[in-house]
Amino acid sequence: MIEVRIEREGRYRYRIPRHGAMRVDAIFYASPAIARDLEAEGGQALQQLVNVATLPGIAAPAVALPDIHWGYGFPIGGVAAFDPRKGGVVSPGGVGFDINCGVRLLCSDLTRDDLEPRKEALADALFRLVPAGVGSERRELRIGAADWPHLLTRGARWAVERGLGDPDDLEFIESTGALPGAEPDRVSARALERGGSQLGTLGSGNHFLEVQYVEHVYDPEAAEVFGLFPGQVTVLIHTGSRGLGHQVCQDSVDRMLAAARRHGIELPDRQLAAAPIESPEGQAYLGAMAAAANFAFANRQVITAYAREAFARVFGPGSSRLRVLYDLAHNNAKWEEHGGRRVLVHRKGATRAFGPGHPDVPAPYRAVGQPVLVPGDMGRYSYVLAGTAGAMAETFGSSCHGAGRRLSRSQAKKVARKNDAVAALKRQGILVRAATRATVDEEIPEAYKDVADVVEAVEGAGLGRRVARLRPLIVVKG
DNA sequence: ATGTTC
């Protein structure tokens, strides 16, 4: 059980006052039920949040969102900003292994009624055109030595320049589809080898491509600005930087531990290994991380092109253009200005959620706020929220990123074996196409918390505003 | 998350 004082500051907001080696307070957001679960889990995720608050140069407060759970060093569902002028650090554990993992939402011109008669055909076409599973490859796009520097610095734009997508897509991607500061030379040969044939693939685990429909609109005005209407068919893509990003993280871990020692950084947990932002080790990681991030942006762009191809084959060319509503990342470290300070914001399993009027929100959405895409599980629903002024004031412009697991993978498999998960979903009108049965079993709806509870806490705390709820029709998984 | 333990 966690040995710290927790102060409840509101229905959805809790504070862990600075104590011991903490340099700042920690804040977490939770519904009463989620707060009980966090305690019941022995406070492990909250202890990780406390550990983060001890790192040099952290800007107050260390933040956790309602989908917080235990992760590598830093909790998943956490936000930590560091001030370079106060010895602030960068930590690979604060970004996560799947660098720039994120979600992209596409909007069709079709309705659920248009889709229903061709649902099986569309599921088959998507599964054929979008490789999924551990080690999945798209060999026809194998990246050669001459392409790497361009791909890793230009991100989604690289794909668009090769005819994979529309130039108009880029405006609706966070950071317009490329993090600045990428240094391709910092990415190891091994990382390039792993990623070389994986561009345009989903991967495994909780990654997916879903076809959905707009089941409910909470805010008609915001929905109209985002281009959403009831019954509309949408496509949600959740994937990251595959083996390339994983290897970049792996490569950095040992080096960062040595760097922490060299710079005299005391670590309550080795997995918090960090180096000063301005140090050679910190700069090397940031250059490689941005390159991996750009691979992830390109990955979602290429998958978009193939999803469009699948729709064209099933519904006819030009029948539905699949506009990019938004593409966001939930695992990275970015330079941003908050409270008049330039800070390096680590988001690990947390979504950037800039509020109305922020210049980094695409102009057509700026009056409403940034779209915040929150995937749930494959049997229930996902949410579209809008960023708020509250998030800007309290969480460095951040919100939640998903439901969070409630069963371990092995527990989920046991539950799934009892009732045929694919058949159960089919009875609810949800078609599943998966590379392996095991992944589906690990990802059954029962394995996840109800994302509605997470979203309730986020909205109740003023960190996001519900715009629409999306219900799955087709799920493509590893 | 991950060529699911180089």
JSON list of C-alpha atoms in Angstrom, two decimals, chain A residues 369-447:
[
{"chain": "A", "resi": 369, "resn": "GLY", "atom": "CA", "xyz": [-10.02, 23.08, -29.32]},
{"chain": "A", "resi": 370, "resn": "GLN", "atom": "CA", "xyz": [-7.85, 20.17, -30.43]},
{"chain": "A", "resi": 371, "resn": "PRO", "atom": "CA", "xyz": [-9.61, 16.88, -31.18]},
{"chain": "A", "resi": 372, "resn": "VAL", "atom": "CA", "xyz": [-8.68, 14.35, -28.48]},
{"chain": "A", "resi": 373, "resn": "LEU", "atom": "CA", "xyz": [-9.11, 10.74, -29.63]},
{"chain": "A", "resi": 374, "resn": "VAL", "atom": "CA", "xyz": [-9.67, 8.23, -26.84]},
{"chain": "A", "resi": 375, "resn": "PRO", "atom": "CA", "xyz": [-9.88, 4.57, -27.92]},
{"chain": "A", "resi": 376, "resn": "GLY", "atom": "CA", "xyz": [-11.83, 2.23, -25.67]},
{"chain": "A", "resi": 377, "resn": "ASP", "atom": "CA", "xyz": [-12.02, -1.49, -26.30]},
{"chain": "A", "resi": 378, "resn": "MET", "atom": "CA", "xyz": [-13.15, -3.41, -29.36]},
{"chain": "A", "resi": 379, "resn": "GLY", "atom": "CA", "xyz": [-16.58, -4.31, -27.96]},
{"chain": "A", "resi": 380, "resn": "ARG", "atom": "CA", "xyz": [-17.70, -0.99, -26.55]},
{"chain": "A", "resi": 381, "resn": "TYR", "atom": "CA", "xyz": [-16.78, 2.42, -27.91]},
{"chain": "A", "resi": 382, "resn": "SER", "atom": "CA", "xyz": [-14.20, 5.15, -28.35]},
{"chain": "A", "resi": 383, "resn": "TYR", "atom": "CA", "xyz": [-14.57, 8.87, -27.73]},
{"chain": "A", "resi": 384, "resn": "VAL", "atom": "CA", "xyz": [-13.80, 12.09, -29.50]},
{"chain": "A", "resi": 385, "resn": "LEU", "atom": "CA", "xyz": [-13.23, 14.93, -27.04]},
{"chain": "A", "resi": 386, "resn": "ALA", "atom": "CA", "xyz": [-12.14, 18.53, -27.47]},
{"chain": "A", "resi": 387, "resn": "GLY", "atom": "CA", "xyz": [-9.22, 20.08, -25.58]},
{"chain": "A", "resi": 388, "resn": "THR", "atom": "CA", "xyz": [-10.01, 22.70, -22.94]},
{"chain": "A", "resi": 389, "resn": "ALA", "atom": "CA", "xyz": [-8.59, 25.75, -21.17]},
{"chain": "A", "resi": 390, "resn": "GLY", "atom": "CA", "xyz": [-8.63, 23.61, -18.01]},
{"chain": "A", "resi": 391, "resn": "ALA", "atom": "CA", "xyz": [-6.13, 21.18, -19.52]},
{"chain": "A", "resi": 392, "resn": "MET", "atom": "CA", "xyz": [-3.89, 24.10, -20.53]},
{"chain": "A", "resi": 393, "resn": "ALA", "atom": "CA", "xyz": [-3.97, 25.44, -16.96]},
{"chain": "A", "resi": 394, "resn": "GLU", "atom": "CA", "xyz": [-3.55, 22.17, -15.06]},
{"chain": "A", "resi": 395, "resn": "THR", "atom": "CA", "xyz": [-1.98, 19.35, -17.12]},
{"chain": "A", "resi": 396, "resn": "PHE", "atom": "CA", "xyz": [0.38, 21.07, -19.58]},
{"chain": "A", "resi": 397, "resn": "GLY", "atom": "CA", "xyz": [-2.43, 20.72, -22.15]},
{"chain": "A", "resi": 398, "resn": "SER", "atom": "CA", "xyz": [-2.91, 16.98, -21.73]},
{"chain": "A", "resi": 399, "resn": "SER", "atom": "CA", "xyz": [-5.73, 14.49, -21.41]},
{"chain": "A", "resi": 400, "resn": "CYS", "atom": "CA", "xyz": [-6.28, 10.74, -21.19]},
{"chain": "A", "resi": 401, "resn": "HIS", "atom": "CA", "xyz": [-5.37, 8.29, -23.94]},
{"chain": "A", "resi": 402, "resn": "GLY", "atom": "CA", "xyz": [-7.56, 5.22, -23.43]},
{"chain": "A", "resi": 403, "resn": "ALA", "atom": "CA", "xyz": [-9.30, 2.80, -21.13]},
{"chain": "A", "resi": 404, "resn": "GLY", "atom": "CA", "xyz": [-6.41, 1.08, -19.36]},
{"chain": "A", "resi": 405, "resn": "ARG", "atom": "CA", "xyz": [-6.33, -2.66, -18.67]},
{"chain": "A", "resi": 406, "resn": "ARG", "atom": "CA", "xyz": [-8.17, -4.27, -15.80]},
{"chain": "A", "resi": 407, "resn": "LEU", "atom": "CA", "xyz": [-7.14, -7.90, -16.49]},
{"chain": "A", "resi": 408, "resn": "SER", "atom": "CA", "xyz": [-3.62, -9.14, -17.19]},
{"chain": "A", "resi": 409, "resn": "ARG", "atom": "CA", "xyz": [-3.05, -10.75, -20.57]},
{"chain": "A", "resi": 410, "resn": "SER", "atom": "CA", "xyz": [-3.06, -14.23, -19.05]},
{"chain": "A", "resi": 411, "resn": "GLN", "atom": "CA", "xyz": [-6.24, -13.54, -17.05]},
{"chain": "A", "resi": 412, "resn": "ALA", "atom": "CA", "xyz": [-7.91, -12.24, -20.20]},
{"chain": "A", "resi": 413, "resn": "LYS", "atom": "CA", "xyz": [-6.99, -15.39, -22.13]},
{"chain": "A", "resi": 414, "resn": "LYS", "atom": "CA", "xyz": [-8.69, -17.54, -19.50]},
{"chain": "A", "resi": 415, "resn": "VAL", "atom": "CA", "xyz": [-11.89, -15.51, -19.74]},
{"chain": "A", "resi": 416, "resn": "ALA", "atom": "CA", "xyz": [-11.75, -15.53, -23.54]},
{"chain": "A", "resi": 417, "resn": "ARG", "atom": "CA", "xyz": [-11.29, -19.30, -23.75]},
{"chain": "A", "resi": 418, "resn": "LYS", "atom": "CA", "xyz": [-14.54, -19.85, -21.89]},
{"chain": "A", "resi": 419, "resn": "ASN", "atom": "CA", "xyz": [-16.62, -17.92, -24.40]},
{"chain": "A", "resi": 420, "resn": "ASP", "atom": "CA", "xyz": [-15.48, -17.68, -28.02]},
{"chain": "A", "resi": 421, "resn": "ALA", "atom": "CA", "xyz": [-14.54, -14.00, -28.12]},
{"chain": "A", "resi": 422, "resn": "VAL", "atom": "CA", "xyz": [-14.77, -13.60, -31.90]},
{"chain": "A", "resi": 423, "resn": "ALA", "atom": "CA", "xyz": [-18.23, -15.22, -32.00]},
{"chain": "A", "resi": 424, "resn": "ALA", "atom": "CA", "xyz": [-19.42, -13.10, -29.08]},
{"chain": "A", "resi": 425, "resn": "LEU", "atom": "CA", "xyz": [-18.37, -9.91, -30.87]},
{"chain": "A", "resi": 426, "resn": "LYS", "atom": "CA", "xyz": [-19.98, -11.09, -34.11]},
{"chain": "A", "resi": 427, "resn": "ARG", "atom": "CA", "xyz": [-23.30, -11.48, -32.29]},
{"chain": "A", "resi": 428, "resn": "GLN", "atom": "CA", "xyz": [-22.99, -7.79, -31.43]},
{"chain": "A", "resi": 429, "resn": "GLY", "atom": "CA", "xyz": [-22.43, -6.95, -35.10]},
{"chain": "A", "resi": 430, "resn": "ILE", "atom": "CA", "xyz": [-18.65, -6.50, -34.76]},
{"chain": "A", "resi": 431, "resn": "LEU", "atom": "CA", "xyz": [-16.50, -8.39, -37.29]},
{"chain": "A", "resi": 432, "resn": "VAL", "atom": "CA", "xyz": [-12.98, -9.26, -36.17]},
{"chain": "A", "resi": 433, "resn": "ARG", "atom": "CA", "xyz": [-10.11, -10.07, -38.52]},
{"chain": "A", "resi": 434, "resn": "ALA", "atom": "CA", "xyz": [-6.93, -10.93, -36.64]},
{"chain": "A", "resi": 435, "resn": "ALA", "atom": "CA", "xyz": [-3.52, -12.39, -37.40]},
{"chain": "A", "resi": 436, "resn": "THR", "atom": "CA", "xyz": [-3.70, -14.62, -34.33]},
{"chain": "A", "resi": 437, "resn": "ARG", "atom": "CA", "xyz": [-6.40, -15.80, -32.00]},
{"chain": "A", "resi": 438, "resn": "ALA", "atom": "CA", "xyz": [-4.16, -15.19, -28.97]},
{"chain": "A", "resi": 439, "resn": "THR", "atom": "CA", "xyz": [-4.07, -11.43, -29.51]},
{"chain": "A", "resi": 440, "resn": "VAL", "atom": "CA", "xyz": [-7.86, -11.20, -29.72]},
{"chain": "A", "resi": 441, "resn": "ASP", "atom": "CA", "xyz": [-8.18, -13.20, -26.52]},
{"chain": "A", "resi": 442, "resn": "GLU", "atom": "CA", "xyz": [-5.79, -10.84, -24.71]},
{"chain": "A", "resi": 443, "resn": "GLU", "atom": "CA", "xyz": [-7.67, -7.82, -25.99]},
{"chain": "A", "resi": 444, "resn": "ILE", "atom": "CA", "xyz": [-11.28, -8.83, -25.23]},
{"chain": "A", "resi": 445, "resn": "PRO", "atom": "CA", "xyz": [-13.52, -6.04, -23.95]},
{"chain": "A", "resi": 446, "resn": "GLU", "atom": "CA", "xyz": [-13.54, -7.56, -20.46]},
{"chain": "A", "resi": 447, "resn": "ALA", "atom": "CA", "xyz": [-9.75, -7.02, -20.29]}
]
